[in-house]
Amino acid sequence: MKITYSPIGTIHTPFHELSGMPIQPASDLSAPGTVELLPEYLPGIKDLDGFSHIILIYHLHQSHGFKLMVTPFLDTESHGVFSTRAPLRPNPIGISVVKLLGVEHNLLRVDNLDVLDGTPLLDIKPYVPEFDSPPAVRLGWLEGVKYNLRSTRSDQRFS
Amino acid sequence: MKITYSPIGTIHTPFHELSGMPIQPASDLSAPGTVELLPEYLPGIKDLDGFSHIILIYHLHQSHGFKLMVTPFLDTESHGVFSTRAPLRPNPIGISVVKLLGVEHNLLRVDNLDVLDGTPLLDIKPYVPEFDSPPAVRLGWLEGVKYNLRSTRSDQRFS
């Protein structure tokens, strides 16, 4: 079974190389940028400006092939790829919750971007804590490692 | 540009019709079920069992066509589809944060499912509040409506 999607827009960011990037939206290194929606979808963002945060779903277009075991940026041990947020996934889909700063026609100004410039956008959803943020969690391997999400940069390992 | 994915597994739930379903994982009507990973991807879920919650990304396989303006289950007013979680999206991708109850070989027992039985699975990610739950939010049109997420059922409107 093949599932085919077409981008609904493009994410513009200051990041042009896989190495040296922020590894999550919550990083101090994440940056403001622009989500450019294809004009034909403009009616679809009516009322989006009321939300402070949105979920971007996008295609990791520079992720070629996949690995089932990876050593993520935040650890020195390897883990199953589905237990990590590493980009070399069987279906290279990324999600980021970002701050929506403003909407001007088909351009969304957002903050906290952690993706490459030119990333193809697949979907936008409003971020709703009641839907998306269950209260109690265990964090698996992440609980056992000392990491600094805010300052860790990506390197070449998934290039 | 076309982007092609292949399912990595199937989500098994008690829900066989689009009408009468829970509309989000946090609904009282959401249900336990099973995520069946294709055996070839089994190494990819190593260490996933340490996480209490996981993000399922899936193809809304019964969502045919899209509408740019929709009236969501929780409101009587219409909004741009990207300002809602309605299924009739240009790329019918769904995401659900669900509780991981246990892992047995290639079967994940999960709770809080809100998807149709047989839904094709595209990706699994660990749910990490530091990555996925920004603290402060405005909720747009949802702030202005009185809704009961926990007891609202889907109806035929997106069939």
Coordinates of C-alpha atoms in Angstrom, one line a residue:
Chain A
M1 CA 0.0 0.0 0.0
K2 CA 1.4 3.4 -1.0
I3 CA 0.1 6.7 0.4
T4 CA 0.8 9.8 -1.6
Y5 CA 0.7 13.3 -0.3
S6 CA 1.5 16.7 -1.9
P7 CA 3.0 19.6 0.1
I8 CA 0.6 22.4 1.1
G9 CA 3.4 24.8 1.5
T10 CA 7.1 25.4 2.4
I11 CA 8.8 26.2 5.7
H12 CA 11.4 29.0 5.5
T13 CA 14.1 29.0 8.2
P14 CA 17.7 30.2 8.7
F15 CA 19.0 26.6 8.7
H16 CA 20.7 25.4 5.5
E17 CA 22.7 22.4 6.8
L18 CA 21.7 19.4 8.8
S19 CA 24.7 19.9 11.1
G20 CA 24.6 22.6 13.8
M21 CA 20.8 22.9 14.0
P22 CA 18.6 23.0 17.0
I23 CA 17.2 19.6 17.7
Q24 CA 13.8 20.5 19.0
P25 CA 11.5 23.6 19.0
A26 CA 12.2 24.2 22.7
S27 CA 15.9 24.7 22.0
D28 CA 17.5 28.1 22.6
L29 CA 18.8 27.7 19.1
S30 CA 15.4 27.4 17.4
A31 CA 14.6 30.4 15.3
P32 CA 11.8 32.5 13.9
G33 CA 10.8 31.9 10.3
T34 CA 7.9 31.8 7.8
V35 CA 5.5 29.1 6.8
E36 CA 4.4 29.9 3.2
L37 CA 1.1 28.2 2.4
L38 CA 0.2 27.6 -1.2
P39 CA -2.4 30.3 -2.1
E40 CA -5.0 27.7 -3.1
Y41 CA -5.2 26.6 0.6
L42 CA -5.6 30.1 2.0
P43 CA -9.3 29.6 3.1
G44 CA -8.0 26.7 5.3
I45 CA -6.2 29.0 7.7
K46 CA -9.2 31.1 8.6
D47 CA -9.3 31.6 12.4
L48 CA -5.8 30.1 12.9
D49 CA -4.5 33.4 14.2
G50 CA -6.5 32.9 17.4
F51 CA -4.1 30.1 18.4
S52 CA -0.8 30.9 20.1
H53 CA 0.7 27.6 19.1
I54 CA 0.3 25.3 16.0
I55 CA 1.5 21.9 15.1
L56 CA 3.5 21.7 11.9
I57 CA 3.6 18.3 10.2
Y58 CA 6.3 18.1 7.5
H59 CA 8.4 15.9 5.2
L60 CA 12.0 15.5 6.3
H61 CA 13.2 16.0 2.7
Q62 CA 16.9 15.6 3.5
S63 CA 16.4 12.4 5.3
H64 CA 17.4 9.7 2.8
G65 CA 16.8 6.0 3.8
F66 CA 16.3 4.9 7.4
K67 CA 17.9 3.2 10.3
L68 CA 16.0 1.0 12.8
M69 CA 18.6 1.6 15.6
V70 CA 20.0 5.1 16.1
T71 CA 22.1 7.0 18.6
P72 CA 20.1 10.2 19.1
F73 CA 21.8 13.6 19.7
L74 CA 20.8 13.5 23.4
D75 CA 22.4 10.2 24.2
T76 CA 25.5 8.0 23.7
E77 CA 23.5 4.8 23.6
S78 CA 21.6 3.5 20.6
H79 CA 17.8 3.0 20.7
G80 CA 15.1 1.9 18.3
V81 CA 14.3 4.8 16.0
F82 CA 10.7 4.9 17.0
S83 CA 11.9 5.5 20.6
T84 CA 13.7 8.6 19.4
R85 CA 12.9 11.7 17.3
A86 CA 15.8 11.0 15.0
P87 CA 15.1 11.9 11.3
L88 CA 16.1 8.7 9.6
R89 CA 12.7 7.0 9.9
P90 CA 10.9 4.6 7.6
N91 CA 8.4 7.4 6.8
P92 CA 10.4 10.7 7.4
I93 CA 7.6 12.7 8.9
G94 CA 8.5 15.4 11.4
I95 CA 6.2 17.3 13.8
S96 CA 7.0 20.5 15.7
V97 CA 4.8 22.6 18.0
V98 CA 5.7 26.2 17.2
K99 CA 4.6 29.6 18.4
L100 CA 2.4 31.5 15.9
L101 CA 3.4 35.1 15.9
G102 CA 1.2 36.4 13.1
V103 CA -0.7 35.7 9.9
E104 CA -0.4 37.8 6.8
H105 CA -2.3 36.5 3.8
N106 CA -0.7 33.1 3.1
L107 CA 2.4 33.7 5.3
L108 CA 2.5 32.5 8.9
R109 CA 5.2 34.1 11.0
V110 CA 6.3 31.5 13.6
D111 CA 8.9 31.1 16.2
N112 CA 10.8 28.0 17.5
L113 CA 11.6 26.5 14.2
D114 CA 13.9 23.5 14.2
V115 CA 13.8 22.4 10.6
L116 CA 15.8 22.9 7.4
D117 CA 15.0 25.8 5.1
G118 CA 12.7 24.6 2.3
T119 CA 11.1 21.8 4.3
P120 CA 7.8 20.7 2.5
L121 CA 4.8 21.3 4.8
L122 CA 2.2 18.5 4.9
D123 CA -0.4 19.8 7.5
I124 CA -1.1 22.4 10.1
K125 CA -3.2 21.7 13.2
P126 CA -4.0 23.9 16.1
Y127 CA -2.2 22.9 19.3
V128 CA -4.7 22.2 22.1
P129 CA -3.3 21.1 25.4
E130 CA -6.5 19.2 26.3
F131 CA -6.0 17.1 23.1
D132 CA -2.2 16.9 22.9
S133 CA -0.7 17.1 26.5
P134 CA -1.5 14.1 28.7
P135 CA -0.6 14.9 32.3
A136 CA 1.6 12.0 33.5
V137 CA 4.4 10.5 31.7
R138 CA 7.4 8.3 32.0
L139 CA 10.3 9.2 29.6
G140 CA 12.2 6.0 29.1
W141 CA 15.8 6.3 28.1
L142 CA 15.6 10.1 28.3
E143 CA 15.2 9.9 32.1
G144 CA 18.5 8.2 32.4
V145 CA 20.7 10.6 30.5
K146 CA 21.9 14.0 31.4
Y147 CA 21.1 16.2 28.5
N148 CA 20.8 19.9 27.7
L149 CA 18.1 20.2 25.1
R150 CA 18.4 23.9 24.9
S151 CA 22.0 24.1 23.8
T152 CA 22.6 20.7 22.0
R153 CA 23.1 21.1 18.3
S154 CA 22.7 18.5 15.6
D155 CA 25.8 17.0 14.0
Q156 CA 26.5 15.0 10.8
R157 CA 25.2 11.6 12.1
F158 CA 21.9 11.6 10.2
S159 CA 23.2 13.2 7.0
Chain B
M1 CA 6.0 17.3 -5.9
K2 CA 4.6 14.0 -4.6
I3 CA 5.6 12.4 -1.3
T4 CA 5.0 8.7 -1.0
Y5 CA 4.9 6.7 2.3
S6 CA 4.2 3.1 3.1
P7 CA 2.4 2.1 6.3
I8 CA 4.7 0.6 9.0
G9 CA 1.7 -1.2 10.7
T10 CA -2.0 -1.1 11.4
I11 CA -4.0 0.3 14.3
H12 CA -6.7 -2.0 15.7
T13 CA -9.6 -0.4 17.5
P14 CA -13.2 -1.1 18.4
F15 CA -14.4 1.6 16.0
H16 CA -15.8 0.5 12.7
E17 CA -17.8 3.5 11.6
L18 CA -16.9 7.2 11.3
S19 CA -20.1 8.1 13.2
G20 CA -20.3 7.8 17.0
M21 CA -16.6 7.8 17.6
P22 CA -14.6 9.7 20.2
I23 CA -13.2 12.8 18.7
Q24 CA -9.9 13.0 20.6
P25 CA -7.7 10.6 22.7
A26 CA -8.8 12.6 25.9
S27 CA -12.4 11.6 25.3
D28 CA -14.1 9.3 27.8
L29 CA -15.2 7.3 24.7
S30 CA -11.6 6.6 23.6
A31 CA -10.7 3.0 23.9
P32 CA -7.9 0.5 24.3
G33 CA -6.6 -1.3 21.3
T34 CA -3.5 -2.6 19.6
V35 CA -0.9 -1.2 17.3
E36 CA 0.5 -4.0 15.1
L37 CA 3.9 -3.1 13.8
L38 CA 5.1 -4.9 10.6
P39 CA 7.6 -7.5 11.8
E40 CA 10.4 -6.0 9.7
Y41 CA 10.4 -2.8 11.8
L42 CA 10.6 -4.7 15.1
P43 CA 14.1 -3.4 16.0
G44 CA 12.8 0.1 15.7
I45 CA 10.7 -0.1 18.9
K46 CA 13.5 -1.1 21.2
D47 CA 13.3 0.9 24.4
L48 CA 9.8 2.3 23.5
D49 CA 8.4 0.5 26.5
G50 CA 10.0 3.0 28.8
F51 CA 7.7 5.7 27.7
S52 CA 4.2 6.1 29.2
H53 CA 2.9 7.9 26.2
I54 CA 3.6 7.8 22.5
I55 CA 2.6 9.8 19.5
L56 CA 0.9 7.9 16.7
I57 CA 1.0 9.4 13.2
Y58 CA -1.4 7.8 10.8
H59 CA -3.3 8.0 7.5
L60 CA -7.0 8.9 7.8
H61 CA -7.8 6.2 5.3
Q62 CA -11.6 6.8 5.3
S63 CA -11.1 10.5 4.7
H64 CA -11.8 11.1 1.0
G65 CA -11.3 14.5 -0.5
F66 CA -11.0 17.7 1.6
K67 CA -12.8 20.8 2.6
L68 CA -11.1 24.1 3.3
M69 CA -13.9 25.3 5.6
V70 CA -15.5 22.9 8.1
T71 CA -17.8 23.0 11.1
P72 CA -16.0 20.9 13.7
F73 CA -17.7 18.5 16.1
L74 CA -17.1 21.0 19.0
D75 CA -18.7 24.0 17.4
T76 CA -21.6 25.3 15.3
E77 CA -19.5 27.8 13.4
S78 CA -17.3 27.0 10.4
H79 CA -13.5 27.5 10.5
G80 CA -10.6 27.0 8.2
V81 CA -9.7 23.2 8.2
F82 CA -6.2 24.0 9.4
S83 CA -7.7 25.7 12.5
T84 CA -9.5 22.5 13.4
R85 CA -8.7 18.8 13.8
A86 CA -11.3 17.7 11.3
P87 CA -10.3 14.7 9.1
L88 CA -11.2 16.1 5.6
R89 CA -7.7 17.7 5.2
P90 CA -5.6 18.2 2.0
N91 CA -3.2 15.6 3.4
P92 CA -5.3 13.4 5.6
I93 CA -2.7 12.8 8.4
G94 CA -3.8 12.3 12.0
I95 CA -1.9 12.4 15.2
S96 CA -2.9 11.0 18.6
V97 CA -1.0 11.0 21.9
V98 CA -1.9 7.7 23.5
K99 CA -1.0 5.8 26.6
L100 CA 1.4 2.9 26.0
L101 CA 0.2 0.0 28.2
G102 CA 2.6 -2.7 27.1
V103 CA 4.8 -4.1 24.3
E104 CA 4.7 -7.7 23.3
H105 CA 6.9 -8.5 20.3
N106 CA 5.5 -6.4 17.5
L107 CA 2.2 -5.5 19.3
L108 CA 1.8 -2.4 21.3
R109 CA -1.1 -2.4 23.7
V110 CA -2.3 1.2 24.0
D111 CA -5.2 3.2 25.5
N112 CA -7.0 6.3 24.4
L113 CA -7.5 5.4 20.8
D114 CA -9.8 7.6 18.8
V115 CA -9.2 6.2 15.3
L116 CA -11.0 3.7 13.0
D117 CA -10.1 0.1 13.1
G118 CA -7.6 -0.7 10.4
T119 CA -6.0 2.7 10.3
P120 CA -2.6 2.6 8.5
L121 CA 0.2 3.7 10.8
L122 CA 2.9 5.9 9.4
D123 CA 5.1 6.7 12.4
I124 CA 5.6 6.3 16.1
K125 CA 7.4 8.9 18.3
P126 CA 8.0 9.0 22.0
Y127 CA 5.9 11.7 23.7
V128 CA 8.2 14.1 25.6
P129 CA 6.5 17.1 27.3
E130 CA 9.7 19.2 27.0
F131 CA 9.5 18.8 23.2
D132 CA 5.8 18.7 22.7
S133 CA 4.0 20.8 25.3
P134 CA 4.7 24.5 25.3
P135 CA 3.4 26.1 28.5
A136 CA 1.3 29.1 27.4
V137 CA -1.4 29.0 24.8
R138 CA -4.3 30.9 23.3
L139 CA -7.0 28.6 21.9
G140 CA -8.7 30.7 19.3
W141 CA -12.3 29.7 18.5
L142 CA -12.2 26.9 21.1
E143 CA -12.1 29.5 23.9
G144 CA -15.4 30.9 22.8
V145 CA -17.4 27.7 22.6
K146 CA -18.8 25.6 25.4
Y147 CA -17.9 22.1 24.6
N148 CA -17.6 18.8 26.3
L149 CA -14.7 17.0 24.7
R150 CA -15.1 14.0 26.9
S151 CA -18.6 13.0 25.8
T152 CA -18.9 14.5 22.3
R153 CA -19.2 11.8 19.6
S154 CA -18.5 12.1 15.9
D155 CA -21.3 12.2 13.5
Q156 CA -21.7 11.8 9.7
R157 CA -20.5 15.2 8.7
F158 CA -17.0 14.1 7.5
S159 CA -18.1 10.8 5.9

